[in-house]
Short mmCIF file of C-alpha atoms and ligand atoms in Angstrom, two decimals:
data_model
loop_
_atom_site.label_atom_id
_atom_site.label_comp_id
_atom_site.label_asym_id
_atom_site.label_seq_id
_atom_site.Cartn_x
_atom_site.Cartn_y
_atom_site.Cartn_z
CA UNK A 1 2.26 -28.33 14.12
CA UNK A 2 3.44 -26.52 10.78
CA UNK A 3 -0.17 -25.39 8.72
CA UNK A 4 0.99 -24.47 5.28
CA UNK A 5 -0.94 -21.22 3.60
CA UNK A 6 -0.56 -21.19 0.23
CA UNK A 7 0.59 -17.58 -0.77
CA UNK A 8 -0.18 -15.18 2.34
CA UNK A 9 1.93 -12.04 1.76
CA UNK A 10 1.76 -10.13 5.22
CA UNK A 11 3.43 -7.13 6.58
CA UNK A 12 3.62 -6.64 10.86
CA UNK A 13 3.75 -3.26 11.07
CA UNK A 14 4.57 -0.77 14.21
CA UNK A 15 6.62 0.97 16.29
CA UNK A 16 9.88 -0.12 17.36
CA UNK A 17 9.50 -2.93 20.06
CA UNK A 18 5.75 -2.57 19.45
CA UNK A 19 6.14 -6.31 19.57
CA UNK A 20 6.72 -7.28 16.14
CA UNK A 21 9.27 -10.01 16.11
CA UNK A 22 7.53 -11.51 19.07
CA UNK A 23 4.45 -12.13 16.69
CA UNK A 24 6.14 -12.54 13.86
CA UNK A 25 7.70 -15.33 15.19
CA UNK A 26 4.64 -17.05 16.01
CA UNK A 27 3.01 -16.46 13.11
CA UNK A 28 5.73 -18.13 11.14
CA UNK A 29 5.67 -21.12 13.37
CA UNK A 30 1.90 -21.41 13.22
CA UNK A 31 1.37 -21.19 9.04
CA UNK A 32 4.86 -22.34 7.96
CA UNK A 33 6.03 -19.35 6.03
CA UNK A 34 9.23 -17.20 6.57
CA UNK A 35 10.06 -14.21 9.09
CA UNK A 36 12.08 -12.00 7.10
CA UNK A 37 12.65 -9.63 8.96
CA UNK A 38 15.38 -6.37 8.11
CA UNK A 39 16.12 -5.62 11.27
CA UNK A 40 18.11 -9.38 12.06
CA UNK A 41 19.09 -9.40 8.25
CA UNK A 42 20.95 -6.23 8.64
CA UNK A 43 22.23 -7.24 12.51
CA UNK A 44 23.53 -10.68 10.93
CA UNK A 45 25.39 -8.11 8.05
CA UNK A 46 27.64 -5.88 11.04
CA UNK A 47 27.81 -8.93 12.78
CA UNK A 48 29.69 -10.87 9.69
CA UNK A 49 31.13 -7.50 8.68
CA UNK A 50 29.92 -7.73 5.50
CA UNK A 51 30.29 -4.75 3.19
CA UNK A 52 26.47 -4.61 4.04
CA UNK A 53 26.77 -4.43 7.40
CA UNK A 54 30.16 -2.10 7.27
CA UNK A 55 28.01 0.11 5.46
CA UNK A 56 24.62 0.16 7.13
CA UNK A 57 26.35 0.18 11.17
CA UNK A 58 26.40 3.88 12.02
CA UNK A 59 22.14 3.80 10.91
CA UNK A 60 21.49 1.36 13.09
CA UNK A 61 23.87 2.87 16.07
CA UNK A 62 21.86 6.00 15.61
CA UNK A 63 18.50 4.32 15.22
CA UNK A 64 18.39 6.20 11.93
CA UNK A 65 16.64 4.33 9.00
CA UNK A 66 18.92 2.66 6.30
CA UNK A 67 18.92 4.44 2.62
CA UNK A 68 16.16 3.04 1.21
CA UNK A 69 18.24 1.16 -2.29
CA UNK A 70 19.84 -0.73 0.43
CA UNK A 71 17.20 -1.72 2.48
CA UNK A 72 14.88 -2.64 -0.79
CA UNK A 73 17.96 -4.73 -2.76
CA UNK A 74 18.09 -6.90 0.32
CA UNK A 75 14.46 -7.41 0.39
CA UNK A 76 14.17 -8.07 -2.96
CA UNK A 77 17.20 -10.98 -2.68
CA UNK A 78 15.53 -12.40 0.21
CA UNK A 79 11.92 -13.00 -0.74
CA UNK A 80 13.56 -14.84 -4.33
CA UNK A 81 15.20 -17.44 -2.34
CA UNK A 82 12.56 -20.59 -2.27
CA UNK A 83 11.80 -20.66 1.62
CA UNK A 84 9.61 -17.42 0.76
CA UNK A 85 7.23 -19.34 -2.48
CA UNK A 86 4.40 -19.59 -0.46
CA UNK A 87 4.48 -16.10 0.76
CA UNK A 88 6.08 -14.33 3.75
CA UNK A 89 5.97 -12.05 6.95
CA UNK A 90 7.54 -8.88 6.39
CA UNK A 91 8.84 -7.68 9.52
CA UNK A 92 10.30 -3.88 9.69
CA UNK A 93 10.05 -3.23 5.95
CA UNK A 94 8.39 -1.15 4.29
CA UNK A 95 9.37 1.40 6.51
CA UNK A 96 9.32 4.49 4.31
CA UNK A 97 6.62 5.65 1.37
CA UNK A 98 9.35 4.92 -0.97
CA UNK A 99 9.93 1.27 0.69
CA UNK A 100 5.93 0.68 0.43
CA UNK A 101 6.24 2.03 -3.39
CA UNK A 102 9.17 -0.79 -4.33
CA UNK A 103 7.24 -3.55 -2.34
CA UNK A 104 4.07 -2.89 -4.67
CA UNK A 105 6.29 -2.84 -7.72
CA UNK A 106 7.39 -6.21 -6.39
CA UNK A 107 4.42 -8.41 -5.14
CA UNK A 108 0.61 -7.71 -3.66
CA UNK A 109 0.72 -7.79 0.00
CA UNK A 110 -2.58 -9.62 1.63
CA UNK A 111 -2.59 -7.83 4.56
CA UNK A 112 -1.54 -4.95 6.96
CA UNK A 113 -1.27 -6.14 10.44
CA UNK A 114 -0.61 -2.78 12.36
CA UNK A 115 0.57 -3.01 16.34
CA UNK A 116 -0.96 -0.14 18.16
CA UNK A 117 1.10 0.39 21.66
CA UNK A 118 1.28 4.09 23.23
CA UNK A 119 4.65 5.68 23.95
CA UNK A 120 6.16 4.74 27.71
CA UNK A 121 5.16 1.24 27.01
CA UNK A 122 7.35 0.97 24.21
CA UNK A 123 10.41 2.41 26.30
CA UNK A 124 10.08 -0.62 28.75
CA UNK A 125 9.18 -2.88 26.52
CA UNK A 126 12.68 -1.38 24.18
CA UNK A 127 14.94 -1.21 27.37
CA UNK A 128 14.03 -4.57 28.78
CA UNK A 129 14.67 -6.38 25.97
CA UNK A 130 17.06 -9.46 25.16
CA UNK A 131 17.55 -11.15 22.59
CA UNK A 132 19.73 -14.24 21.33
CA UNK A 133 22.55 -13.15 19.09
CA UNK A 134 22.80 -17.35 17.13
CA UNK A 135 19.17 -17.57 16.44
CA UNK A 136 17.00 -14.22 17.12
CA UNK A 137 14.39 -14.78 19.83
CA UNK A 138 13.23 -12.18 21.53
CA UNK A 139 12.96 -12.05 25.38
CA UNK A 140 11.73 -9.55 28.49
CA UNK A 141 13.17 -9.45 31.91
CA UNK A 142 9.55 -8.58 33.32
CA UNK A 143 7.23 -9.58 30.33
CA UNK A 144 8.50 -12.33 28.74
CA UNK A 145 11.75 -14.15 30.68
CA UNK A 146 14.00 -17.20 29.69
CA UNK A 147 13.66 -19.92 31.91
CA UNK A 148 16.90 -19.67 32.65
CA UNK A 149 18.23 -16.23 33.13
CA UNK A 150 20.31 -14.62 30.35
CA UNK A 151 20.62 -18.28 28.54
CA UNK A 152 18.00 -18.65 25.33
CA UNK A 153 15.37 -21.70 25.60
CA UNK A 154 15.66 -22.08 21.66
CA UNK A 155 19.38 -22.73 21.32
CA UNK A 156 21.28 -22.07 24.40
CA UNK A 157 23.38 -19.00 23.52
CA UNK A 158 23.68 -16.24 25.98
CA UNK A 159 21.17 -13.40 25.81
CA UNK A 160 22.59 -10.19 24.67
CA UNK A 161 21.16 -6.51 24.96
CA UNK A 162 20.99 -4.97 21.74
CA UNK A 163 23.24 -1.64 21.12
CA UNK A 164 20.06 0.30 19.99
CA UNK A 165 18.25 -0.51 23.41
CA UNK A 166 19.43 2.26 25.19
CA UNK A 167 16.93 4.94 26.05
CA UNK A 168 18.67 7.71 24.61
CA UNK A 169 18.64 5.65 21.06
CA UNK A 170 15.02 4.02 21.66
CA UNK A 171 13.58 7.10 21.89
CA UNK A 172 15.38 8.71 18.74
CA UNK A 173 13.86 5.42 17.02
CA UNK A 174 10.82 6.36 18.23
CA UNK A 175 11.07 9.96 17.05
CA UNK A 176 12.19 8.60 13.25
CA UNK A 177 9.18 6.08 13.29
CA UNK A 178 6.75 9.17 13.88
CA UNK A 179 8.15 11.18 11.38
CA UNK A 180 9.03 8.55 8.51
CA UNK A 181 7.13 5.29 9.42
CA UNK A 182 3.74 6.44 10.86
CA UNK A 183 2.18 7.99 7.59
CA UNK A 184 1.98 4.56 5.67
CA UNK A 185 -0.68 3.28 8.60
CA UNK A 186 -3.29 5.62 6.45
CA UNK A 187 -1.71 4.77 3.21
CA UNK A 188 -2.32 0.96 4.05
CA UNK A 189 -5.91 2.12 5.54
CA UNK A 190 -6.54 3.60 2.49
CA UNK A 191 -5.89 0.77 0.23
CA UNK A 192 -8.30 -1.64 2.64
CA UNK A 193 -4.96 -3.94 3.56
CA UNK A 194 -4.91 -2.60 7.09
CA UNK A 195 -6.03 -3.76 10.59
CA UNK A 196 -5.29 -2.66 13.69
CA UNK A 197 -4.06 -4.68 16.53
CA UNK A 198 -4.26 -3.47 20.25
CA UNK A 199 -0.58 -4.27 21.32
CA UNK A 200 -1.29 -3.24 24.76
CA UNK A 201 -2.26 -6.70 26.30
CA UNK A 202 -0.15 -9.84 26.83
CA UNK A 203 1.47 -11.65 23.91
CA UNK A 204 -0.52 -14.38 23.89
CA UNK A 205 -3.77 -11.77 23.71
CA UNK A 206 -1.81 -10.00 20.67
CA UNK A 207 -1.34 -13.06 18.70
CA UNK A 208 -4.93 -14.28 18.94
CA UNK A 209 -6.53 -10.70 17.43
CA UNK A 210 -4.10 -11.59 14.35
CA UNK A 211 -4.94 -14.65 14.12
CA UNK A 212 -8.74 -13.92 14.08
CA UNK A 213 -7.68 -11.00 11.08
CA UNK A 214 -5.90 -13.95 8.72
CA UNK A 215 -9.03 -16.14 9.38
CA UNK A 216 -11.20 -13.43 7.93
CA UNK A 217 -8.55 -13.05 5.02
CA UNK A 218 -8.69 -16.40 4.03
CA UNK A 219 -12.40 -16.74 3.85
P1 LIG B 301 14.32 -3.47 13.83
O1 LIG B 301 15.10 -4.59 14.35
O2 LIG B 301 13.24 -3.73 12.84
O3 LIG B 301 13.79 -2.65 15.04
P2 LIG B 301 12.38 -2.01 15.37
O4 LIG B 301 11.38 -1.76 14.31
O5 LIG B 301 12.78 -0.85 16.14
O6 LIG B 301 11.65 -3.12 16.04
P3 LIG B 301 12.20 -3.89 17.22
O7 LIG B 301 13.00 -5.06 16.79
O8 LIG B 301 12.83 -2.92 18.18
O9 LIG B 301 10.86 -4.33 17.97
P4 LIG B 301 9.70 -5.32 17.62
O10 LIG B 301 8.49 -4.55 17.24
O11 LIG B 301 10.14 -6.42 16.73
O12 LIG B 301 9.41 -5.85 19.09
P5 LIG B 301 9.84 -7.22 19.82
O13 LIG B 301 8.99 -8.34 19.34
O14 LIG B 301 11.31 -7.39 19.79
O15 LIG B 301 15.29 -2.39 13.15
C1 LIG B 301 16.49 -1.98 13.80
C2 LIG B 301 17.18 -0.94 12.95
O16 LIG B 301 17.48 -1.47 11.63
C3 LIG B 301 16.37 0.34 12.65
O17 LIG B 301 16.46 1.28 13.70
C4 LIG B 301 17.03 0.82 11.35
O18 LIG B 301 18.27 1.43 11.63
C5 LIG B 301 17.31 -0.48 10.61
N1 LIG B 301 16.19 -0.90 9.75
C6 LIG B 301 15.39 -2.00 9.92
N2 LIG B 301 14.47 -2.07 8.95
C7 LIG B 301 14.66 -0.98 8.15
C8 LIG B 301 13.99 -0.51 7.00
N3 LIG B 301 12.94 -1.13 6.47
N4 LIG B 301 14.44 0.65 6.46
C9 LIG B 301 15.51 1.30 6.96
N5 LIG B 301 16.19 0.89 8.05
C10 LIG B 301 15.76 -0.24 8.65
O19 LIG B 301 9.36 -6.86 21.30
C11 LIG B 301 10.00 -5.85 22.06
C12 LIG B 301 10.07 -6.29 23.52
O20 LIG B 301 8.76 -6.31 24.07
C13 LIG B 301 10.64 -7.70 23.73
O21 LIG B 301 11.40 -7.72 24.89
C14 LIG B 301 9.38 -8.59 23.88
O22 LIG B 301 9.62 -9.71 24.68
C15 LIG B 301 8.42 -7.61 24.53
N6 LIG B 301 7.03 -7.83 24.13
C16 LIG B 301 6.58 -8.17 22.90
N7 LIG B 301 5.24 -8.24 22.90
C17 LIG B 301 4.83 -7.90 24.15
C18 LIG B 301 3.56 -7.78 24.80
N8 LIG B 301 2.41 -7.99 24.11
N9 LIG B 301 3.53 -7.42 26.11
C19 LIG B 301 4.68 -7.18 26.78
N10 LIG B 301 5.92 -7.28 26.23
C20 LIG B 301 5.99 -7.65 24.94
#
């Protein structure tokens, strides 16, 4: 059952497959507002070989970030369209100071949820990975499996492996997210938006921390 919040901006926030689509996804379901989440934007954009996605392929074949005009112009054009009036879950943006310094220009943000998982965790969880190309769930072989194997639950497709899954590029991902991403988890601390959330358990376990943090937000 849909629970509508009126006007929760939030942002999940951490390292690559720290598990952020996973509770994004659940989050949206749960209070009825939007995923929007760069990653899958920019995937649809190579996918449709848009001049987007023509563009923006070789970052995300490297696991490099996108320029950051790019990456804030689609942003801005998806939280206008109406699905995002009463608010939205950022998911992989902002991603760089200058990213966090457009998204302030542009809107308050209620809330910093922050994943904290450590390193090797985040190579299994990266490599294992599936995901449906039609309507972007997110599965595990070990941690989180289809029912059926390689087919999703939500819409049938076959499960694909995403290019930037390999461990050569998850760990380069890794290595940008330290350098580039990392520093706005004090930034956000500073401004009181942040909490952290101890990715390390179960999904289910990860979801119900961030829960509990909106409940305190919206009291
Ligand atoms: P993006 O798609 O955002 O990749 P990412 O940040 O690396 O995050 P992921 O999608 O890898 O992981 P996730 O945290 O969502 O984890 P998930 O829920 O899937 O970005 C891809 C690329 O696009 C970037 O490299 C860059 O090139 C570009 N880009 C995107 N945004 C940009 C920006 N703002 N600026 C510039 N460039 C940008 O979970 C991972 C796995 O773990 C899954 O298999 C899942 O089932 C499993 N799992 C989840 N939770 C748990 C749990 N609690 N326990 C066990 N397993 C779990």
């Amino acid at each position: 059952m849909h629970r509508l919040v009126v006007s929760m901006k939030l942002v999940i926030f951490g390292p690559p497959s720290a598990g952020k689509g996973t509770q994004a996804q659940k989050l949206s379901k749960q209070y009825g507002i939007p995923q929007v989440a760069t990653g899958d934007l920019l995937r649809k954009a190579v996918a449709d070989k848009t001049p987007l996605g023509l563009k923006i392929k070789s970052y995300l074949d490297q696991g490099k970030l996108g320029p950051d005009e790019v990456i804030v112009q689609l942003i801005k054009e998806r939280v206008a369209k109406p699905d995002c009036k009463n608010g939205f879950l950022l998911d992989g943006f902002p991603r760089t100071m200058g990213q966090a310094k457009e998204l302030e220009r542009m809107t308050d943000i209620d809330l910093v949820l922050s994943i904290v998982v450590d390193f090797e965790s985040l190579v299994e969880r990266a490599v294992g990975r599936r995901t449906c190309p039609k309507c972007s769930a997110v599965y595990h072989i070990k941690f989180n499996p289809p029912m059926n194997e390689g087919i999703c639950e939500k819409c049938g497709s076959k499960l694909i492996q995403r290019d930037d899954d390999k461990e050569e590029t998850v760990r380069n991902r890794l290595k940008v997210y330290q350098e580039q991403t990392a520093p706005l988890v004090e930034y956000y601390r500073k401004k009181g938006k942040l909490v952290d959330i101890d990715g390390s358990g179960g999904i289910d376990a990860v979801f119900a921390q961030m829960v509990k943090a909106i409940s305190h937000l919206k009291k």
